[in-house]
Amino acid sequence: MAKVAKETMASTEAGSRHPNLWPPFTQLASAALPQRIVSGEGSLLFREQGEPLIDAISSWWVTLHGHGHPVMAAAIAEQAQRLEQVIFADFTHEPAERLGERLSEITGLQRLFFSDNGSTAVEVALKIACQWWHNQGTPRHQIIAFDGAYHGDTFGAMAVGERNLFSEPFETKLFPVARVPWPSTWWDDETVDEKEQSALQVLDQLLETPTAAVILEPLLQGAGGMAMVRPAFVQAIAQRVKECGTLLIADEVLTGFGRTGDWFACRRAGIQPDLMALSKGLTGGCLPMGVTMASERIFRGFIGQDPALTLWHGHSFTANPLGCAAANASLDLLEDNPEAFRGFEQRHRQHLEQLKRHPKVSRIRVTGTVAAFDLNVQGTSGYLNPAGPTIKRIAMEHGVFLRPLGQVVYLLPPLCTTDEQLERCYAAIETALAGV
Ligand SMILES: *Cc1c(COP(=O)(O)O)cnc(C)c1O
């Protein structure tokens, strides 16, 4: 279906693009040239050319305490001088042990398995769930996920994610997954009860088939369009999963570490999953690292004299000490000032109340630090809606970096964002709205 452009990249561009780099999620034939960033401080990115930009999406949802944070930088530098990397089979180290204790405490899941990013944290959760049933001698094959889900770009993560433009070339290689509707909601949504009821009916039907695991993004689907559900819906899922004895995987790669206004979305929703995938904010957004948390019960299913019980999975950089040091420093900062994430929702609300009356704005929603709305515009819904790039361009001209998901405009700023900076974000949105 898709045709590869005949022109070489160079001939399609004014200016120049680096000849050796291949950026992610970018169609180079039509994308604007990237801007060179030379440094960052707090919520600001400093460009080689132009005024500083407010990083209103936390650099793809990772930057937690702001750029160039001195505590984070010092923790990483100190660890780099002590021990930068060591094989994590046969050896262990203090930063990993400390992180294991702390994450176990705050997630309520006793065991920590390290990997490198959000996708691998999800892959590991899926593999643990499937092998756990296998190890029990009662293998189960069905996996249930939600419409609109995004769990990463590796094959297993793609398989549980929504099938779309991104996964189309790989369709035949993705394992089958059972789907439940995602009853996303917004302010003054009158259809939410109905949507939740019909989603739960589908779930109930599917759970009649023996199921290895149900995977969800608790409270908030990120890449699926900042689609939020009520805590009561997440509770209803957790309860059903528990009743039929299957496993619940919470993908908190985005929602973890304060993003939804509590330590974890699961905590805010009042549920306890069996497995949890974490990354992004884990290291304060400073270094790539993923972890999969598992309950002690799940972990026990892998212990025994038979080698076949072992979780035969691992990555070269497992438990990288620099990543662990960053994660521990990030937890220190979160513990020192939980108001930074607990109070963010209220800050958004004040601005959203203003936006509410705007004729081009609909479906306003907010969960913790994440605020979103839909544009009332014509054209394709979804990632390729052209209104997104227009909003992005105008906001950029006003010093704010946004990256709408199609017709969904959202703010997901670092916790350190000041009142004045947040105000500038909303002002840039108002100005950009006038331009679409
Ligand atoms: C970003 C994301 C992932 C994938 O993480 P990567 O580090 O990009 O591989 C998985 N799940 C969710 C919910 C995400 O937002």
CSV table of C-alpha atoms and ligand atoms in Angstrom, one decimal:
chain,number,residue,atom,x,y,z
A,1,MET,CA,0.0,0.0,0.0
A,2,ALA,CA,2.6,2.6,1.1
A,3,LYS,CA,4.9,3.9,-1.6
A,4,VAL,CA,8.4,4.8,-0.8
A,5,ALA,CA,9.3,8.3,-1.9
A,6,LYS,CA,11.5,8.4,-5.0
A,7,GLU,CA,13.3,11.6,-4.1
A,8,THR,CA,16.3,11.3,-1.9
A,9,MET,CA,15.9,12.9,1.5
A,10,ALA,CA,18.4,15.6,0.7
A,11,SER,CA,16.5,16.8,-2.3
A,12,THR,CA,13.2,17.1,-0.4
A,13,GLU,CA,14.6,19.3,2.3
A,14,ALA,CA,15.6,22.9,2.5
A,15,GLY,CA,18.5,23.2,4.9
A,16,SER,CA,20.1,19.9,5.9
A,17,ARG,CA,19.4,16.9,8.0
A,18,HIS,CA,22.1,14.8,9.5
A,19,PRO,CA,23.0,12.0,7.0
A,20,ASN,CA,23.7,9.3,9.6
A,21,LEU,CA,20.7,9.5,11.9
A,22,TRP,CA,17.3,7.8,11.6
A,23,PRO,CA,14.9,9.5,14.1
A,24,PRO,CA,11.9,7.6,15.7
A,25,PHE,CA,8.2,8.0,14.7
A,26,THR,CA,9.2,10.4,11.9
A,27,GLN,CA,8.4,10.5,8.2
A,28,LEU,CA,11.5,12.2,6.9
A,29,ALA,CA,10.0,13.1,3.6
A,30,SER,CA,7.5,15.5,5.2
A,31,ALA,CA,8.9,16.3,8.7
A,32,ALA,CA,10.2,19.7,9.6
A,33,LEU,CA,14.0,19.8,10.3
A,34,PRO,CA,14.8,18.9,13.9
A,35,GLN,CA,16.2,21.7,16.1
A,36,ARG,CA,19.4,21.2,18.0
A,37,ILE,CA,19.1,21.3,21.8
A,38,VAL,CA,22.2,22.3,23.7
A,39,SER,CA,21.1,22.1,27.3
A,40,GLY,CA,18.1,21.9,29.6
A,41,GLU,CA,17.2,23.4,32.9
A,42,GLY,CA,14.0,22.6,34.8
A,43,SER,CA,11.1,22.7,32.3
A,44,LEU,CA,13.1,24.6,29.8
A,45,LEU,CA,15.0,23.3,26.7
A,46,PHE,CA,17.7,25.6,25.3
A,47,ARG,CA,18.0,25.6,21.5
A,48,GLU,CA,21.0,26.4,19.5
A,49,GLN,CA,18.8,29.0,17.7
A,50,GLY,CA,15.7,30.7,19.2
A,51,GLU,CA,14.3,31.3,22.6
A,52,PRO,CA,14.1,28.5,25.2
A,53,LEU,CA,11.1,26.2,24.9
A,54,ILE,CA,8.9,24.9,27.7
A,55,ASP,CA,9.0,21.1,27.5
A,56,ALA,CA,5.3,20.6,28.1
A,57,ILE,CA,5.3,16.9,27.3
A,58,SER,CA,8.3,16.0,29.5
A,59,SER,CA,10.3,14.9,26.5
A,60,TRP,CA,8.0,12.0,25.6
A,61,TRP,CA,6.7,11.6,29.1
A,62,VAL,CA,10.0,10.7,30.8
A,63,THR,CA,11.4,13.9,32.4
A,64,LEU,CA,10.1,14.0,35.9
A,65,HIS,CA,12.0,16.5,38.0
A,66,GLY,CA,13.1,18.7,35.2
A,67,HIS,CA,16.2,18.8,32.9
A,68,GLY,CA,19.6,19.3,34.4
A,69,HIS,CA,18.5,18.6,37.9
A,70,PRO,CA,21.6,19.0,40.2
A,71,VAL,CA,20.6,16.1,42.5
A,72,MET,CA,20.1,13.7,39.6
A,73,ALA,CA,23.3,14.8,37.9
A,74,ALA,CA,25.3,14.4,41.1
A,75,ALA,CA,23.9,10.9,41.9
A,76,ILE,CA,24.7,9.7,38.4
A,77,ALA,CA,28.2,11.3,38.4
A,78,GLU,CA,29.0,9.8,41.8
A,79,GLN,CA,27.9,6.3,40.8
A,80,ALA,CA,29.9,6.6,37.5
A,81,GLN,CA,33.0,7.1,39.4
A,82,ARG,CA,32.4,4.2,41.7
A,83,LEU,CA,30.9,1.5,39.4
A,84,GLU,CA,29.4,2.1,36.0
A,85,GLN,CA,28.3,-1.4,35.1
A,86,VAL,CA,28.7,-5.0,36.2
A,87,ILE,CA,27.1,-8.3,35.1
A,88,PHE,CA,24.0,-8.9,37.2
A,89,ALA,CA,24.2,-12.7,37.3
A,90,ASP,CA,26.8,-13.9,39.9
A,91,PHE,CA,27.0,-10.3,41.2
A,92,THR,CA,24.8,-7.8,42.8
A,93,HIS,CA,25.3,-4.2,44.0
A,94,GLU,CA,24.0,-1.8,46.6
A,95,PRO,CA,22.1,0.6,44.3
A,96,ALA,CA,20.1,-2.3,42.8
A,97,GLU,CA,19.3,-3.8,46.3
A,98,ARG,CA,18.2,-0.4,47.6
A,99,LEU,CA,16.0,0.2,44.6
A,100,GLY,CA,14.5,-3.3,45.0
A,101,GLU,CA,13.6,-2.6,48.6
A,102,ARG,CA,12.1,0.7,47.9
A,103,LEU,CA,10.0,-0.3,44.9
A,104,SER,CA,8.8,-3.4,46.6
A,105,GLU,CA,7.6,-1.2,49.5
A,106,ILE,CA,5.8,1.4,47.4
A,107,THR,CA,4.3,-1.0,44.8
A,108,GLY,CA,3.3,-3.8,47.2
A,109,LEU,CA,5.1,-6.3,44.8
A,110,GLN,CA,8.0,-8.0,46.3
A,111,ARG,CA,10.2,-8.9,43.3
A,112,LEU,CA,11.9,-6.7,40.9
A,113,PHE,CA,13.2,-7.8,37.5
A,114,PHE,CA,15.3,-5.4,35.5
A,115,SER,CA,15.3,-4.6,31.8
A,116,ASP,CA,16.0,-1.5,29.6
A,117,ASN,CA,12.8,0.3,28.6
A,118,GLY,CA,9.1,0.3,28.8
A,119,SER,CA,8.6,-2.2,26.0
A,120,THR,CA,10.9,-4.8,27.5
A,121,ALA,CA,9.3,-4.2,30.9
A,122,VAL,CA,6.0,-5.2,29.3
A,123,GLU,CA,7.6,-8.1,27.4
A,124,VAL,CA,9.0,-9.5,30.6
A,125,ALA,CA,5.6,-9.2,32.3
A,126,LEU,CA,3.9,-11.1,29.5
A,127,LYS,CA,6.6,-13.8,29.5
A,128,ILE,CA,6.4,-14.1,33.3
A,129,ALA,CA,2.6,-14.5,33.1
A,130,CYS,CA,2.7,-17.1,30.4
A,131,GLN,CA,5.5,-19.1,31.9
A,132,TRP,CA,3.9,-19.0,35.4
A,133,TRP,CA,0.9,-20.9,34.1
A,134,HIS,CA,3.2,-23.2,32.1
A,135,ASN,CA,5.2,-23.9,35.3
A,136,GLN,CA,2.0,-24.7,37.2
A,137,GLY,CA,1.3,-27.4,34.7
A,138,THR,CA,-1.8,-25.6,33.6
A,139,PRO,CA,-0.8,-23.6,30.6
A,140,ARG,CA,-3.3,-20.8,29.6
A,141,HIS,CA,-3.2,-19.1,26.2
A,142,GLN,CA,-5.7,-16.2,26.2
A,143,ILE,CA,-4.4,-12.7,26.9
A,144,ILE,CA,-6.9,-9.9,27.3
A,145,ALA,CA,-6.1,-6.3,26.4
A,146,PHE,CA,-8.0,-3.1,25.7
A,147,ASP,CA,-9.0,-1.3,22.6
A,148,GLY,CA,-6.7,1.7,22.1
A,149,ALA,CA,-3.9,0.2,24.2
A,150,TYR,CA,-0.3,1.0,23.7
A,151,HIS,CA,2.4,-1.1,25.4
A,152,GLY,CA,5.5,-0.5,23.3
A,153,ASP,CA,7.1,-1.3,20.0
A,154,THR,CA,8.7,-4.7,20.4
A,155,PHE,CA,6.7,-7.7,19.0
A,156,GLY,CA,5.0,-8.9,22.2
A,157,ALA,CA,4.3,-5.3,23.3
A,158,MET,CA,2.9,-4.6,19.8
A,159,ALA,CA,0.7,-7.7,19.9
A,160,VAL,CA,-1.1,-6.5,23.1
A,161,GLY,CA,-1.3,-3.0,21.8
A,162,GLU,CA,-4.0,-1.7,19.5
A,163,ARG,CA,-3.5,-2.9,15.9
A,164,ASN,CA,-3.0,0.3,13.8
A,165,LEU,CA,-1.0,2.0,11.2
A,166,PHE,CA,2.2,1.4,13.2
A,167,SER,CA,1.7,-2.4,13.5
A,168,GLU,CA,0.2,-3.1,10.1
A,169,PRO,CA,3.3,-4.4,8.4
A,170,PHE,CA,3.8,-7.0,11.2
A,171,GLU,CA,0.1,-8.0,11.5
A,172,THR,CA,0.7,-11.7,10.6
A,173,LYS,CA,3.5,-12.0,13.2
A,174,LEU,CA,1.6,-10.7,16.2
A,175,PHE,CA,0.0,-13.3,18.5
A,176,PRO,CA,-3.8,-13.0,18.9
A,177,VAL,CA,-5.2,-11.1,21.8
A,178,ALA,CA,-8.8,-10.8,23.1
A,179,ARG,CA,-10.1,-7.2,23.2
A,180,VAL,CA,-12.3,-5.2,25.6
A,181,PRO,CA,-13.6,-1.7,24.9
A,182,TRP,CA,-12.0,1.1,26.8
A,183,PRO,CA,-14.7,3.3,28.2
A,184,SER,CA,-12.8,6.6,28.2
A,185,THR,CA,-14.5,9.5,29.8
A,186,TRP,CA,-14.3,13.3,30.2
A,187,TRP,CA,-15.9,16.2,32.0
A,188,ASP,CA,-19.7,16.1,31.8
A,189,ASP,CA,-19.7,12.8,30.0
A,190,GLU,CA,-23.2,11.4,30.3
A,191,THR,CA,-22.6,8.1,28.6
A,192,VAL,CA,-19.9,6.8,30.9
A,193,ASP,CA,-22.0,4.4,33.0
A,194,GLU,CA,-23.3,2.8,29.8
A,195,LYS,CA,-19.8,2.5,28.3
A,196,GLU,CA,-18.4,0.9,31.4
A,197,GLN,CA,-21.2,-1.6,31.7
A,198,SER,CA,-20.9,-2.8,28.2
A,199,ALA,CA,-17.1,-3.0,28.5
A,200,LEU,CA,-17.5,-5.1,31.7
A,201,GLN,CA,-19.9,-7.4,29.9
A,202,VAL,CA,-17.4,-8.1,27.2
A,203,LEU,CA,-14.8,-8.7,29.8
A,204,ASP,CA,-17.1,-11.1,31.7
A,205,GLN,CA,-17.7,-13.1,28.5
A,206,LEU,CA,-14.0,-13.3,27.6
A,207,LEU,CA,-13.1,-14.4,31.1
A,208,GLU,CA,-15.2,-17.5,30.7
A,209,THR,CA,-12.2,-18.8,28.6
A,210,PRO,CA,-9.2,-19.6,30.8
A,211,THR,CA,-7.0,-16.5,30.6
A,212,ALA,CA,-3.3,-16.2,31.3
A,213,ALA,CA,-3.4,-12.4,32.0
A,214,VAL,CA,-5.3,-9.2,31.6
A,215,ILE,CA,-3.1,-6.2,30.7
A,216,LEU,CA,-4.1,-2.6,31.0
A,217,GLU,CA,-2.8,0.9,31.4
A,218,PRO,CA,-4.5,1.9,34.7
A,219,LEU,CA,-6.6,5.1,34.7
A,220,LEU,CA,-4.9,6.5,31.6
A,221,GLN,CA,-4.1,5.2,28.1
A,222,GLY,CA,-1.2,7.4,26.9
A,223,ALA,CA,-0.4,6.9,23.2
A,224,GLY,CA,-4.0,5.8,22.7
A,225,GLY,CA,-5.0,9.5,23.0
A,226,MET,CA,-4.7,10.4,26.7
A,227,ALA,CA,-7.9,8.4,27.2
A,228,MET,CA,-8.9,8.3,30.9
A,229,VAL,CA,-11.2,6.0,32.7
A,230,ARG,CA,-12.7,6.2,36.2
A,231,PRO,CA,-11.1,4.5,39.1
A,232,ALA,CA,-14.2,2.5,39.7
A,233,PHE,CA,-13.8,0.9,36.3
A,234,VAL,CA,-10.3,-0.1,37.0
A,235,GLN,CA,-11.5,-1.6,40.4
A,236,ALA,CA,-14.2,-3.5,38.6
A,237,ILE,CA,-11.6,-5.1,36.3
A,238,ALA,CA,-9.3,-6.0,39.1
A,239,GLN,CA,-12.1,-7.6,41.0
A,240,ARG,CA,-13.2,-9.7,38.1
A,241,VAL,CA,-9.6,-10.8,37.4
A,242,LYS,CA,-9.2,-11.8,41.0
A,243,GLU,CA,-12.5,-13.7,41.1
A,244,CYS,CA,-11.5,-15.9,38.1
A,245,GLY,CA,-7.9,-16.4,39.3
A,246,THR,CA,-6.2,-14.9,36.3
A,247,LEU,CA,-3.2,-12.5,36.5
A,248,LEU,CA,-3.5,-8.7,36.2
A,249,ILE,CA,-0.6,-6.8,34.5
A,250,ALA,CA,-0.5,-3.1,35.1
A,251,ASP,CA,1.5,-1.2,32.5
A,252,GLU,CA,2.5,1.9,34.5
A,253,VAL,CA,5.3,2.8,32.2
A,254,LEU,CA,3.7,6.2,31.7
A,255,THR,CA,1.5,6.5,34.8
A,256,GLY,CA,4.1,5.5,37.4
A,257,PHE,CA,5.9,7.9,39.8
A,258,GLY,CA,3.4,10.6,40.4
A,259,ARG,CA,2.1,11.2,36.9
A,260,THR,CA,-1.5,10.4,37.9
A,261,GLY,CA,-1.4,12.4,41.1
A,262,ASP,CA,-0.4,9.5,43.4
A,263,TRP,CA,2.7,7.3,43.4
A,264,PHE,CA,1.1,4.9,41.0
A,265,ALA,CA,-2.2,4.8,39.1
A,266,CYS,CA,-3.0,1.5,40.8
A,267,ARG,CA,-2.7,3.1,44.1
A,268,ARG,CA,-5.0,5.9,43.1
A,269,ALA,CA,-7.5,3.4,41.8
A,270,GLY,CA,-7.1,1.3,44.9
A,271,ILE,CA,-6.1,-2.0,43.2
A,272,GLN,CA,-3.2,-4.4,43.6
A,273,PRO,CA,-2.0,-6.0,40.3
A,274,ASP,CA,0.1,-9.2,40.1
A,275,LEU,CA,2.7,-7.7,37.8
A,276,MET,CA,3.6,-4.1,37.1
A,277,ALA,CA,5.8,-2.7,34.2
A,278,LEU,CA,7.7,0.6,35.0
A,279,SER,CA,10.0,2.8,33.0
A,280,LYS,CA,10.0,6.4,31.8
A,281,GLY,CA,9.9,8.3,35.1
A,282,LEU,CA,11.7,5.5,36.9
A,283,THR,CA,15.1,7.1,36.6
A,284,GLY,CA,13.5,10.6,36.8
A,285,GLY,CA,13.7,10.4,33.0
A,286,CYS,CA,17.5,10.6,33.0
A,287,LEU,CA,18.6,7.1,31.9
A,288,PRO,CA,16.9,4.3,30.1
A,289,MET,CA,15.8,1.5,32.4
A,290,GLY,CA,12.7,-0.7,32.8
A,291,VAL,CA,11.6,-2.9,35.6
A,292,THR,CA,8.9,-5.5,36.0
A,293,MET,CA,7.6,-5.9,39.5
A,294,ALA,CA,6.0,-9.3,40.5
A,295,SER,CA,4.3,-10.6,43.5
A,296,GLU,CA,6.0,-13.1,45.7
A,297,ARG,CA,3.4,-15.7,44.7
A,298,ILE,CA,4.3,-15.3,41.0
A,299,PHE,CA,8.0,-15.4,41.8
A,300,ARG,CA,7.7,-18.7,43.8
A,301,GLY,CA,6.3,-20.3,40.6
A,302,PHE,CA,9.8,-20.1,39.1
A,303,ILE,CA,11.8,-21.6,41.9
A,304,GLY,CA,12.7,-25.3,42.0
A,305,GLN,CA,15.2,-27.9,41.1
A,306,ASP,CA,13.9,-28.3,37.5
A,307,PRO,CA,15.9,-25.9,35.2
A,308,ALA,CA,12.7,-25.6,33.1
A,309,LEU,CA,11.1,-23.5,35.8
A,310,THR,CA,13.7,-20.7,35.4
A,311,LEU,CA,12.8,-17.4,33.8
A,312,TRP,CA,15.4,-17.6,31.0
A,313,HIS,CA,15.4,-14.0,30.2
A,314,GLY,CA,17.9,-11.2,30.6
A,315,HIS,CA,19.5,-8.1,29.1
A,316,SER,CA,23.1,-7.0,28.8
A,317,PHE,CA,22.6,-3.9,30.9
A,318,THR,CA,20.4,-5.5,33.6
A,319,ALA,CA,20.4,-3.4,36.7
A,320,ASN,CA,22.8,-0.9,35.3
A,321,PRO,CA,24.3,0.9,38.4
A,322,LEU,CA,23.9,4.3,36.8
A,323,GLY,CA,20.2,3.7,36.2
A,324,CYS,CA,19.7,2.4,39.7
A,325,ALA,CA,21.5,5.4,41.2
A,326,ALA,CA,19.3,7.7,39.1
A,327,ALA,CA,16.2,5.8,40.2
A,328,ASN,CA,17.1,6.0,43.9
A,329,ALA,CA,17.8,9.8,43.6
A,330,SER,CA,14.5,10.3,41.8
A,331,LEU,CA,12.6,8.4,44.6
A,332,ASP,CA,14.4,10.7,47.1
A,333,LEU,CA,13.1,13.7,45.3
A,334,LEU,CA,9.6,12.4,45.1
A,335,GLU,CA,9.6,11.5,48.8
A,336,ASP,CA,10.9,14.9,49.7
A,337,ASN,CA,8.1,16.7,47.9
A,338,PRO,CA,5.1,14.6,47.1
A,339,GLU,CA,3.0,17.8,46.9
A,340,ALA,CA,4.7,18.3,43.5
A,341,PHE,CA,2.6,15.5,42.0
A,342,ARG,CA,-0.3,15.5,44.5
A,343,GLY,CA,-1.2,19.1,43.8
A,344,PHE,CA,-0.7,19.2,40.1
A,345,GLU,CA,-4.3,18.2,39.1
A,346,GLN,CA,-5.7,21.3,40.9
A,347,ARG,CA,-3.3,23.5,39.0
A,348,HIS,CA,-4.5,22.1,35.7
A,349,ARG,CA,-8.2,22.4,36.7
A,350,GLN,CA,-8.0,26.2,37.1
A,351,HIS,CA,-6.8,26.6,33.5
A,352,LEU,CA,-9.1,23.9,32.1
A,353,GLU,CA,-12.1,25.7,33.6
A,354,GLN,CA,-11.2,28.6,31.3
A,355,LEU,CA,-10.7,26.4,28.2
A,356,LYS,CA,-14.1,24.7,28.8
A,357,ARG,CA,-16.0,27.4,27.0
A,358,HIS,CA,-13.8,27.4,23.9
A,359,PRO,CA,-15.8,26.4,20.8
A,360,LYS,CA,-12.9,24.3,19.4
A,361,VAL,CA,-12.4,22.4,22.6
A,362,SER,CA,-14.3,19.2,23.7
A,363,ARG,CA,-13.9,16.2,26.0
A,364,ILE,CA,-11.8,18.0,28.6
A,365,ARG,CA,-10.1,15.6,31.1
A,366,VAL,CA,-7.4,15.6,33.7
A,367,THR,CA,-5.7,12.9,35.8
A,368,GLY,CA,-2.9,14.2,38.1
A,369,THR,CA,-0.3,15.9,36.0
A,370,VAL,CA,-1.9,15.0,32.7
A,371,ALA,CA,-4.5,17.3,31.1
A,372,ALA,CA,-6.1,16.7,27.7
A,373,PHE,CA,-8.9,17.7,25.4
A,374,ASP,CA,-10.1,16.9,21.9
A,375,LEU,CA,-10.1,19.5,19.1
A,376,ASN,CA,-13.4,20.0,17.4
A,377,VAL,CA,-12.1,19.8,13.9
A,378,GLN,CA,-12.9,18.1,10.6
A,379,GLY,CA,-10.9,15.4,9.1
A,380,THR,CA,-9.5,12.0,10.1
A,381,SER,CA,-9.6,11.2,13.7
A,382,GLY,CA,-6.5,9.6,15.1
A,383,TYR,CA,-2.8,10.2,14.9
A,384,LEU,CA,-2.6,11.7,11.4
A,385,ASN,CA,-5.2,14.4,11.9
A,386,PRO,CA,-3.5,17.6,10.4
A,387,ALA,CA,-4.8,19.9,13.2
A,388,GLY,CA,-2.1,18.4,15.5
A,389,PRO,CA,0.9,19.7,13.5
A,390,THR,CA,-0.7,23.2,13.3
A,391,ILE,CA,-1.2,23.4,17.0
A,392,LYS,CA,2.4,22.2,17.5
A,393,ARG,CA,3.8,24.8,15.1
A,394,ILE,CA,2.0,27.8,16.6
A,395,ALA,CA,2.7,26.7,20.2
A,396,MET,CA,6.4,26.4,19.3
A,397,GLU,CA,6.4,29.9,18.0
A,398,HIS,CA,5.1,30.9,21.4
A,399,GLY,CA,7.9,29.1,23.3
A,400,VAL,CA,6.0,25.9,24.2
A,401,PHE,CA,6.7,22.4,22.9
A,402,LEU,CA,3.6,20.4,22.4
A,403,ARG,CA,3.1,17.2,20.4
A,404,PRO,CA,-0.6,16.5,19.9
A,405,LEU,CA,-1.7,13.0,19.3
A,406,GLY,CA,-3.8,13.7,16.2
A,407,GLN,CA,-6.8,15.8,17.4
A,408,VAL,CA,-5.9,15.2,21.1
A,409,VAL,CA,-4.0,18.1,22.6
A,410,TYR,CA,-2.4,17.3,26.0
A,411,LEU,CA,-0.1,18.7,28.6
A,412,LEU,CA,2.2,16.4,30.5
A,413,PRO,CA,4.8,18.7,32.0
A,414,PRO,CA,7.7,18.0,34.4
A,415,LEU,CA,6.8,18.3,38.1
A,416,CYS,CA,9.0,21.3,38.5
A,417,THR,CA,7.0,23.4,36.0
A,418,THR,CA,6.2,26.7,37.7
A,419,ASP,CA,2.8,28.4,37.8
A,420,GLU,CA,4.0,31.0,35.4
A,421,GLN,CA,5.3,28.4,33.0
A,422,LEU,CA,2.0,26.4,33.2
A,423,GLU,CA,0.2,29.6,32.5
A,424,ARG,CA,2.3,30.2,29.4
A,425,CYS,CA,1.5,26.6,28.2
A,426,TYR,CA,-2.2,27.3,28.4
A,427,ALA,CA,-1.8,30.7,26.8
A,428,ALA,CA,0.1,29.1,23.9
A,429,ILE,CA,-2.7,26.6,23.5
A,430,GLU,CA,-5.3,29.4,23.4
A,431,THR,CA,-3.3,31.2,20.7
A,432,ALA,CA,-2.8,28.0,18.7
A,433,LEU,CA,-6.5,27.2,18.9
A,434,ALA,CA,-7.2,30.5,17.1
A,435,GLY,CA,-5.0,29.2,14.2
A,436,VAL,CA,-6.8,25.9,13.5
B,1,LIG,C1,6.0,4.6,26.4
B,1,LIG,C2,5.2,3.4,26.8
B,1,LIG,C3,5.7,2.1,26.6
B,1,LIG,C4,6.9,1.8,25.9
B,1,LIG,O1,8.0,2.3,26.5
B,1,LIG,P1,9.4,2.5,25.7
B,1,LIG,O2,10.4,2.9,26.8
B,1,LIG,O3,9.1,3.5,24.7
B,1,LIG,O4,9.7,1.2,25.1
B,1,LIG,C5,4.9,1.1,27.1
B,1,LIG,N1,3.7,1.3,27.8
B,1,LIG,C6,3.2,2.5,27.9
B,1,LIG,C7,2.0,2.7,28.7
B,1,LIG,C8,4.0,3.6,27.4
B,1,LIG,O5,3.4,4.9,27.6
